[in-house]
CSV table of C-alpha atoms in Angstrom, one decimal:
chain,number,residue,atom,x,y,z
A,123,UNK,CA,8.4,-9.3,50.2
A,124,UNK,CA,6.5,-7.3,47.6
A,125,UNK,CA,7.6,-6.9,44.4
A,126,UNK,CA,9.8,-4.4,43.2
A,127,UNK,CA,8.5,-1.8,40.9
A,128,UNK,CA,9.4,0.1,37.6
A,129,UNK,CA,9.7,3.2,39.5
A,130,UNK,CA,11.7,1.7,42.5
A,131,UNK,CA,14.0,0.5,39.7
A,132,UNK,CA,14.2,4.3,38.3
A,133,UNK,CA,14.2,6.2,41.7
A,134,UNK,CA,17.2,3.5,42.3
A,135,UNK,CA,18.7,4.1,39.1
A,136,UNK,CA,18.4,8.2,38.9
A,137,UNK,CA,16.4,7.5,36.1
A,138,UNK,CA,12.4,8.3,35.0
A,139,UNK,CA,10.4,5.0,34.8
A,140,UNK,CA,10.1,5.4,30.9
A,141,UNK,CA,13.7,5.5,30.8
A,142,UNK,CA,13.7,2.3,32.4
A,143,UNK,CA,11.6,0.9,29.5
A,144,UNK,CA,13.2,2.5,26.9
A,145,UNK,CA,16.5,0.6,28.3
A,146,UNK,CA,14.6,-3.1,28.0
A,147,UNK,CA,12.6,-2.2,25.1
A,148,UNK,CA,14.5,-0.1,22.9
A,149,UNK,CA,18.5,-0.2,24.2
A,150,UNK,CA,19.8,1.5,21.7
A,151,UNK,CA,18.0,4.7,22.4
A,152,UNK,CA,19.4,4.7,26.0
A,153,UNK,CA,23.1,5.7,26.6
A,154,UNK,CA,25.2,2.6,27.4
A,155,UNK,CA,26.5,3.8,30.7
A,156,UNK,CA,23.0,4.5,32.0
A,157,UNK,CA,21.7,1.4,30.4
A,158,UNK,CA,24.1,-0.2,32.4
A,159,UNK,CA,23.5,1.3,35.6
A,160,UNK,CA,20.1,0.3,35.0
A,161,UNK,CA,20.3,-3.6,34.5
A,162,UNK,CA,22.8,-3.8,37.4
A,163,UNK,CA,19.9,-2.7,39.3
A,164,UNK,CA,17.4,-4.6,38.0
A,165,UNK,CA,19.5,-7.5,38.7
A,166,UNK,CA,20.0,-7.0,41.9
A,167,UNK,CA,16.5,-6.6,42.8
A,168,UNK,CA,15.0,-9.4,40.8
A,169,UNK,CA,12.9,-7.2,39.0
A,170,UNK,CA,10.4,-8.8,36.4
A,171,UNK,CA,9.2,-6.3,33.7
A,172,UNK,CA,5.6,-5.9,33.6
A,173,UNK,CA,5.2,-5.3,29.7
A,174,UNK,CA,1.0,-5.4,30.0
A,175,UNK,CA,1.2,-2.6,32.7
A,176,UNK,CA,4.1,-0.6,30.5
A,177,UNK,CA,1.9,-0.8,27.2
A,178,UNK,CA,-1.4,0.4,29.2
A,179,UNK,CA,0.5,3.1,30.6
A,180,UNK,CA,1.5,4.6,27.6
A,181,UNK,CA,-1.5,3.5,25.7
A,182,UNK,CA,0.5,1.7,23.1
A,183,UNK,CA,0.7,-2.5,22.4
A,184,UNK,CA,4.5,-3.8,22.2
A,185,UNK,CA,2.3,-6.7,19.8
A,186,UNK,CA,2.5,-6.7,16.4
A,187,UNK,CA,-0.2,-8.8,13.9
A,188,UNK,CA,1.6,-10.9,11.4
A,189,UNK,CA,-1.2,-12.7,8.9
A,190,UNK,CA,0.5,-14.9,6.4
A,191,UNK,CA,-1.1,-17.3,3.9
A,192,UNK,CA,0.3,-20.9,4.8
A,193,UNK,CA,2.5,-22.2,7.4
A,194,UNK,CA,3.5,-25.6,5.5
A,195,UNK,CA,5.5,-24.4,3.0
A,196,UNK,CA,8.9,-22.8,3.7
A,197,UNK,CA,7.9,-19.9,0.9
A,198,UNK,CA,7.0,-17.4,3.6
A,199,UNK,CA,9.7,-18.6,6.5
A,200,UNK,CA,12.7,-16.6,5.6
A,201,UNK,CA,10.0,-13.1,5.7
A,202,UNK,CA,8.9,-14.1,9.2
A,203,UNK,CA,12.2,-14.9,10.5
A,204,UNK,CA,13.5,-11.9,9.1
A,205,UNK,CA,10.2,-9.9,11.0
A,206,UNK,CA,10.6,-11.5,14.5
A,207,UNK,CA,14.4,-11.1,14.9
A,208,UNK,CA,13.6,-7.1,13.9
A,209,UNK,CA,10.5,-7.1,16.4
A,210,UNK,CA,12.6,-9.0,19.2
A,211,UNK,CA,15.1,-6.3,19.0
A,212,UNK,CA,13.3,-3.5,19.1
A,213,UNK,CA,11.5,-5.1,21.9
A,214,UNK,CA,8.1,-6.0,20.2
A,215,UNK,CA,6.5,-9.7,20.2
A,216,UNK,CA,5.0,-10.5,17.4
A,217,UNK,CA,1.0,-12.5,16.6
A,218,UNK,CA,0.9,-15.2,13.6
A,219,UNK,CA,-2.5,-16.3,11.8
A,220,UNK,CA,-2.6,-18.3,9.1
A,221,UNK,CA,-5.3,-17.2,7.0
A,222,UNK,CA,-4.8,-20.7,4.6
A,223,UNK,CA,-5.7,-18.4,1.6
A,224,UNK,CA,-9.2,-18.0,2.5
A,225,UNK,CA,-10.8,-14.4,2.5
A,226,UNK,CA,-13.1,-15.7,5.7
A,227,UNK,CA,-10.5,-16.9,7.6
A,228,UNK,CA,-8.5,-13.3,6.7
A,229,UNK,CA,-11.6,-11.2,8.2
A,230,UNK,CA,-12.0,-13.1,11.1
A,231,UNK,CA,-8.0,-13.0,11.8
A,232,UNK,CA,-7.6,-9.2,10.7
A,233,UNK,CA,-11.0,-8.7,13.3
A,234,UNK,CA,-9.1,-10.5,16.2
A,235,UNK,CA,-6.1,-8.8,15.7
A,236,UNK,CA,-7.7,-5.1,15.6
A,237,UNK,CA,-9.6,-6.1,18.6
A,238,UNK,CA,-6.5,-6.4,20.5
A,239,UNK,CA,-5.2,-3.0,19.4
A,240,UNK,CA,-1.5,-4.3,18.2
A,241,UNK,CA,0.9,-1.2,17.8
A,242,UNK,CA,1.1,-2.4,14.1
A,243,UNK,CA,-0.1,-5.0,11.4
A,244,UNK,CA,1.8,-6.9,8.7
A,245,UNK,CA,0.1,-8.4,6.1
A,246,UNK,CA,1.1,-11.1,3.3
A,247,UNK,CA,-0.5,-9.5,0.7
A,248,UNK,CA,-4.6,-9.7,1.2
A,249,UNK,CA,-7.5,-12.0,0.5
A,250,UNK,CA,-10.1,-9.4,1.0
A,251,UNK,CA,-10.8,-7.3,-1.6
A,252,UNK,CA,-9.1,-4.4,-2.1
A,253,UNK,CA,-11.5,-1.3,-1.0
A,254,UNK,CA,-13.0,-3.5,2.0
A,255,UNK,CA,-9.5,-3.8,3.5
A,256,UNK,CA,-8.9,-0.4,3.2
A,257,UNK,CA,-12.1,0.5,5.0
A,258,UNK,CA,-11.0,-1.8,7.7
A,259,UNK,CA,-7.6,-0.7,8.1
A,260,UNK,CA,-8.7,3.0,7.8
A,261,UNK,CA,-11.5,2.4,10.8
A,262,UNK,CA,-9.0,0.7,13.0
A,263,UNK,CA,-6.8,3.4,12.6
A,264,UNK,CA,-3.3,0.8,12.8
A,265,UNK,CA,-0.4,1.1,11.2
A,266,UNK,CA,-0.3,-1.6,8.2
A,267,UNK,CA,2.0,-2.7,5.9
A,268,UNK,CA,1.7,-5.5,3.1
A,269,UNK,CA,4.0,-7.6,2.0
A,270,UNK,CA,5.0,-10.0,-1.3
A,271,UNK,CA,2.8,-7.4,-3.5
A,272,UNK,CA,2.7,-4.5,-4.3
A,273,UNK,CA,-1.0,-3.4,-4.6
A,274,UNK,CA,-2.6,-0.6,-7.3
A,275,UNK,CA,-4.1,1.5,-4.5
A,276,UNK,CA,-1.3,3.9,-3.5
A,277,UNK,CA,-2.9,4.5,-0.4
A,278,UNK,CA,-1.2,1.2,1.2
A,279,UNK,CA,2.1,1.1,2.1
A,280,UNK,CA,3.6,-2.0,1.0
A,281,UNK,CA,7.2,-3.8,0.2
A,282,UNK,CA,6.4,-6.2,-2.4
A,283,UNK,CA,7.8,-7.6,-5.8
A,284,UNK,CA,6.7,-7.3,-9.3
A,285,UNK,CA,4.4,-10.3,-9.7
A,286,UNK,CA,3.0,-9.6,-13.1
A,287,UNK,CA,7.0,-8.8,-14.3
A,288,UNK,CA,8.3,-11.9,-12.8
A,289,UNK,CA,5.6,-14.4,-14.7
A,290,UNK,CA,5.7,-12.5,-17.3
A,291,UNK,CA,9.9,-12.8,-17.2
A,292,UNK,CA,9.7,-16.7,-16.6
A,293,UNK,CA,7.0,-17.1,-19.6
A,294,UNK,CA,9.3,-14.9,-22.0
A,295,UNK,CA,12.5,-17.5,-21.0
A,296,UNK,CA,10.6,-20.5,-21.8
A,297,UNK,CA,9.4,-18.8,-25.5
A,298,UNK,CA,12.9,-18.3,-25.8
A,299,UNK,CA,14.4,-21.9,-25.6
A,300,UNK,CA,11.6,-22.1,-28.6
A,301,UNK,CA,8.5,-24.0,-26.3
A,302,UNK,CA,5.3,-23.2,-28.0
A,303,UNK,CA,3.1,-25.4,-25.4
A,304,UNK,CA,4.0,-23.9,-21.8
A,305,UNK,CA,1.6,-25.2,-18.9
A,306,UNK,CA,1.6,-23.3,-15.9
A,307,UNK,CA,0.8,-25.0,-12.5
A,308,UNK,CA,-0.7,-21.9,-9.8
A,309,UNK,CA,-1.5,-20.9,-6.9
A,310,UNK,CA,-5.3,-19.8,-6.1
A,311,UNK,CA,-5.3,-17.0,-8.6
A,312,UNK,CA,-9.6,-16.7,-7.8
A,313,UNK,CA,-8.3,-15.9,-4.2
A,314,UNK,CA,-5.3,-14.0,-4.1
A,315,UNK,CA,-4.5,-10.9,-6.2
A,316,UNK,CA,-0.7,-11.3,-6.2
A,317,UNK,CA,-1.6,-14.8,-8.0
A,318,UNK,CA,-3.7,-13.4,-10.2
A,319,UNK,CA,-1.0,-11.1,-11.2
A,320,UNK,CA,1.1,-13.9,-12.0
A,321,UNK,CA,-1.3,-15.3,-14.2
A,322,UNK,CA,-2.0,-12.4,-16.4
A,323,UNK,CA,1.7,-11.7,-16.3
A,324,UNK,CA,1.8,-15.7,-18.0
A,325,UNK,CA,-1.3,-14.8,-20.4
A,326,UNK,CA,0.0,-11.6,-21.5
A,327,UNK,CA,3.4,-13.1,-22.6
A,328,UNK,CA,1.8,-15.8,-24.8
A,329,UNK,CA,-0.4,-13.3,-26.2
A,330,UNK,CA,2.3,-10.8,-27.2
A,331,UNK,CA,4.7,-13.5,-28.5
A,332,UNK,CA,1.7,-14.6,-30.9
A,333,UNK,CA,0.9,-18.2,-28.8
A,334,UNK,CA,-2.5,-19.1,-28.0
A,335,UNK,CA,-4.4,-19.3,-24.3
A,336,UNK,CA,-5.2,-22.4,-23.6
A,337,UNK,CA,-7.3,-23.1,-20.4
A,338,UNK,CA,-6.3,-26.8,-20.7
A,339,UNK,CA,-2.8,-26.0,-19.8
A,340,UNK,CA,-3.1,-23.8,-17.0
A,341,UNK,CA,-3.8,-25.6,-13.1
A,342,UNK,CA,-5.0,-23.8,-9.8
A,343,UNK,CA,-3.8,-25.5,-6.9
A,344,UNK,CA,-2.5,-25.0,-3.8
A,345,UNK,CA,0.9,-24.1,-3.2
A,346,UNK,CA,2.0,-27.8,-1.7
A,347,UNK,CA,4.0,-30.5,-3.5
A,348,UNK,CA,0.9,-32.9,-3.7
A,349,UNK,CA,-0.7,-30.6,-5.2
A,350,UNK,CA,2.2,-29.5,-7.9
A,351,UNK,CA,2.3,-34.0,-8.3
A,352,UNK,CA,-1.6,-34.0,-9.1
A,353,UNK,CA,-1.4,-30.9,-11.5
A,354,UNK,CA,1.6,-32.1,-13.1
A,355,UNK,CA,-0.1,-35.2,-13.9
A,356,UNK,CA,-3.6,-33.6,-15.4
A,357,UNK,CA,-1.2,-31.6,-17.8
A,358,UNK,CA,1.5,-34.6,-18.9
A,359,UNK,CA,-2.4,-36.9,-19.5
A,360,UNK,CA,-3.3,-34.2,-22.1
A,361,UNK,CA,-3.3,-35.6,-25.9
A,362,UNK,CA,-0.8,-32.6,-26.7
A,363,UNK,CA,0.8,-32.1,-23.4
A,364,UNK,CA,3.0,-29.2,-22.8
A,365,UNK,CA,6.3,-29.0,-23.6
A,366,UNK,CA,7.5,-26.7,-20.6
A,367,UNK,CA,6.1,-26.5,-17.5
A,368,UNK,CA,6.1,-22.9,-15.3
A,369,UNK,CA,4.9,-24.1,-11.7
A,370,UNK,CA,4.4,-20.7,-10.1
A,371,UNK,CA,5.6,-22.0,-6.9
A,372,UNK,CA,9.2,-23.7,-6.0
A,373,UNK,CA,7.4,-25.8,-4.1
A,374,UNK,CA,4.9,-27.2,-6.7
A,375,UNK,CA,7.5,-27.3,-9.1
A,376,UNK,CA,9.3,-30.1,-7.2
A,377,UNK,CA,6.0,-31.7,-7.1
A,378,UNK,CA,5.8,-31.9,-11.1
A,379,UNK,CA,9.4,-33.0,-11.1
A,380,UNK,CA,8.7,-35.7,-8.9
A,381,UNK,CA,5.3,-36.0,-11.3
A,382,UNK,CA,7.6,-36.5,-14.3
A,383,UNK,CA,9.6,-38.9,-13.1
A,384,UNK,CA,7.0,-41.0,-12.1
A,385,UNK,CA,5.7,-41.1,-15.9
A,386,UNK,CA,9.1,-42.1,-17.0
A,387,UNK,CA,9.6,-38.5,-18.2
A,388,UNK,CA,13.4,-37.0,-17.8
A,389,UNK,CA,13.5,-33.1,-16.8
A,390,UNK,CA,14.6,-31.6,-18.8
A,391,UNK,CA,14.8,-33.6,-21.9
A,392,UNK,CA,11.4,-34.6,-22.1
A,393,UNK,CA,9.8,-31.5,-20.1
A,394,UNK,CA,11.5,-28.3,-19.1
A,395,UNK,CA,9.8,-27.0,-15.4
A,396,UNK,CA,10.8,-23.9,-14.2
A,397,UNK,CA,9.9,-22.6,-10.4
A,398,UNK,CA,9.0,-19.6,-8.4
A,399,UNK,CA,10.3,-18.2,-5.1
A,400,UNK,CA,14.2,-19.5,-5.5
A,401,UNK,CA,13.8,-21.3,-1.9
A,402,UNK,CA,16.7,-22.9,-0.3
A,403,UNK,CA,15.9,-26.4,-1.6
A,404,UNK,CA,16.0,-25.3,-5.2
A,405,UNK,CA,19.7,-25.1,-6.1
A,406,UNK,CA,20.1,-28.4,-4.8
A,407,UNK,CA,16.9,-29.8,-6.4
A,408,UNK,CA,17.5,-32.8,-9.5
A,409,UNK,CA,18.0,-31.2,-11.9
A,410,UNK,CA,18.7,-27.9,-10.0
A,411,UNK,CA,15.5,-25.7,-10.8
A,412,UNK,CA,15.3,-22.6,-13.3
A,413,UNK,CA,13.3,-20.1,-11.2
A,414,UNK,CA,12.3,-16.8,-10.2
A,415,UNK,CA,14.7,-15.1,-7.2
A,416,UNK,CA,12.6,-13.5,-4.5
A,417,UNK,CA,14.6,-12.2,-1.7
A,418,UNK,CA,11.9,-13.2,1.7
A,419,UNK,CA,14.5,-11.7,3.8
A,420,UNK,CA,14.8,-8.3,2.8
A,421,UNK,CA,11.0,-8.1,2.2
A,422,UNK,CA,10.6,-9.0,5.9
A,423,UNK,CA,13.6,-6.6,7.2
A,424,UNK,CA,12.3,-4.0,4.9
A,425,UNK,CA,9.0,-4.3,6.2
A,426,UNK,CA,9.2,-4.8,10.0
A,427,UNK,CA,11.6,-1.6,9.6
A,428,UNK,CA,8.5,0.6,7.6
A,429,UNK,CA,6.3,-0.6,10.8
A,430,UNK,CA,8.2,0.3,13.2
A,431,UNK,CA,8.8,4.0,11.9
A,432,UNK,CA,5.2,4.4,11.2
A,433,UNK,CA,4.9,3.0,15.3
A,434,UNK,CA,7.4,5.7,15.9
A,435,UNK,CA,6.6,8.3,13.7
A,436,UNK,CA,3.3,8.0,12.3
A,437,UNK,CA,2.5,10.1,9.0
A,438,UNK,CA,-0.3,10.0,6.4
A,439,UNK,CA,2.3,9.5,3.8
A,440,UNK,CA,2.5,5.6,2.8
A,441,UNK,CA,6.0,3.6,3.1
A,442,UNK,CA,6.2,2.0,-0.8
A,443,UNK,CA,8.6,-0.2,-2.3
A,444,UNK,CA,8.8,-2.2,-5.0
A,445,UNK,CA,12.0,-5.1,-4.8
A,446,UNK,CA,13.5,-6.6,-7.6
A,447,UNK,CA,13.2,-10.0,-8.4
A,448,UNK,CA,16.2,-12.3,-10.8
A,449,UNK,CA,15.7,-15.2,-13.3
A,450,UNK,CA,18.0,-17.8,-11.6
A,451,UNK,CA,19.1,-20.2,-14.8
A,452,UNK,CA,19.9,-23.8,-13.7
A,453,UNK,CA,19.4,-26.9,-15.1
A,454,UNK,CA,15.7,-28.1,-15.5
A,455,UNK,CA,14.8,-26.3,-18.9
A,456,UNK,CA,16.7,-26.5,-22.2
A,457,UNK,CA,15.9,-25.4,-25.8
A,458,UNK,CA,13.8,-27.1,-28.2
A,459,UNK,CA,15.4,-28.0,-31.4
């Protein structure tokens, strides 16, 4: 018995065969009755969409690119979750690289993913710099939106977060429960611009509160709780160890606690850490952790729903926003005497 076609199914249904797709891709753009009508039949004859054969024939991929930076860490799960509920719904699937924070590894994935001519490309912030991307992105001609950072080059559209105003936010508190020696435990700030901003945000605070830079007390590492242990551990060996400790990462930050305690050290009445991201795990952390509120969720809602609508309804002008981000004040940082 051969197998039923999309146009069997619309001849059956009354229906055009793009109507037919528009009812298993996109639902709610079909009336209910007639979407209806149309998954009786389908039903009834066993009929198996062919989404290849539906993209070639209207020249457009139902894939979308997602590159994100790690896939370890939960810092970047509630964006993706966020992205492929959107996608599934709207009838897209939906490509994840890990680019593991390496510009190579980025090129190589962003060259993949162009190859295959996605219908759009989501990117967690960039390793590649800035005007190469653009080239890229500008040559493939695909809809691209960045996420977690919102990049000086108006020319992308983006839904990102303040990264400079959040460090710079978290640096200010700590100065404020009178700590004069802050270390800060990074992420690869030589890699990744949103990191960098983070790190001038940090820098900038000192300087305008009158506290000297002090390379001693900052730490790049990667954003895992080994390596938040092992930088935790270089700053609490130094002859005039810090005070407070900002780990730019939630994640890290629970390595320096666990850090601390090893050493004997009680958070926070010998050292005041403060975190980054406000994951799930932080309220419940011990002590529960000061740290800086990023909402992963709406950044992958917002975002998904940009890329679909430039998809939809493509236009020179960029999709921009800029989301707010909250100091969340718990219980691993107190005031100096």
């Amino acid at each position: 018995m051969a197998q039923i076609t999309i146009e069997k199914v619309a001849k059956l249904a009354g229906v055009s065969p793009a109507t037919v797709s528009r009812a298993l891709r996109s639902p709610e753009l079909v009336r209910e009755s007639t979407r209806q009508r149309i998954l009786k039949i389908i039903k009834e004859k066993k009929y198996v969409y062919h989404a290849l054969a539906a993209d070639l024939s209207r020249q457009r991929s139902a894939n979308i690119g997602l590159i994100i930076p790690s896939t370890t860490g939960s810092i970047f799960v509630r964006t993706v979750f966020a992205i492929l509920e959107k996608a599934q719904e709207h009838g897209y699937t939906v490509t994840i690289g890990n680019s593991k924070y390496n510009p190579e590894i980025e090129k190589s994935l962003l060259r993949t993913l162009n190859e295959r001519r996605p219908a759009g490309l989501l990117l967690t912030g960039f390793c590649i710099p800035k005007a190469q991307l653009l080239e890229e992105l500008n040559r493939s001609g695909i809809p691209t939106v960045i996420m977690w950072e919102k990049p000086d080059d108006e020319r992308f559209s983006y839904v990102g977060i303040d990264n400079y105003h959040a460090a710079y936010t978290m640096t200010e508190y700590l100065i404020g429960l009178k700590h004069r020696r802050i270390g800060l435990i990074i992420g690869p700030y030589s890699k990744v611009d949103r990191v960098r901003k983070r790190l001038d945000g940090y820098r900038d605070c000192l300087a305008d509160h009158g506290l000297p830079w002090d390379e001693l007390l900052v730490v790049e590492k990667e954003p895992t709780m080994r390596d938040g242990l092992e930088a935790m551990n270089r700053l609490m060996s130094l002859a005039n160890r810090p005070t407070a400790v900002f780990a730019a990462s939630d994640v890290m930050a629970f390595g320096a606690m666990a850090a601390a305690k090893e050493k004997g050290l009680a958070v926070p009445a010998d050292v005041s850490i403060a975190g980054f991201d406000d994951i799930d795990f932080s309220a419940y952390a011990d002590p529960p952790l000061t740290t800086i509120r990023v909402n992963g969720i709406e950044i992958g809602e917002m975002a998904i729903g940009y890329l679909l609508d430039m998809i939809e309804n493509p236009s020179p002008q960029p999709r921009q926003i800029c989301l707010k981000t909250d100091l969340i004040v718990r219980n691993s940082c107190r005031a100096l005497e």
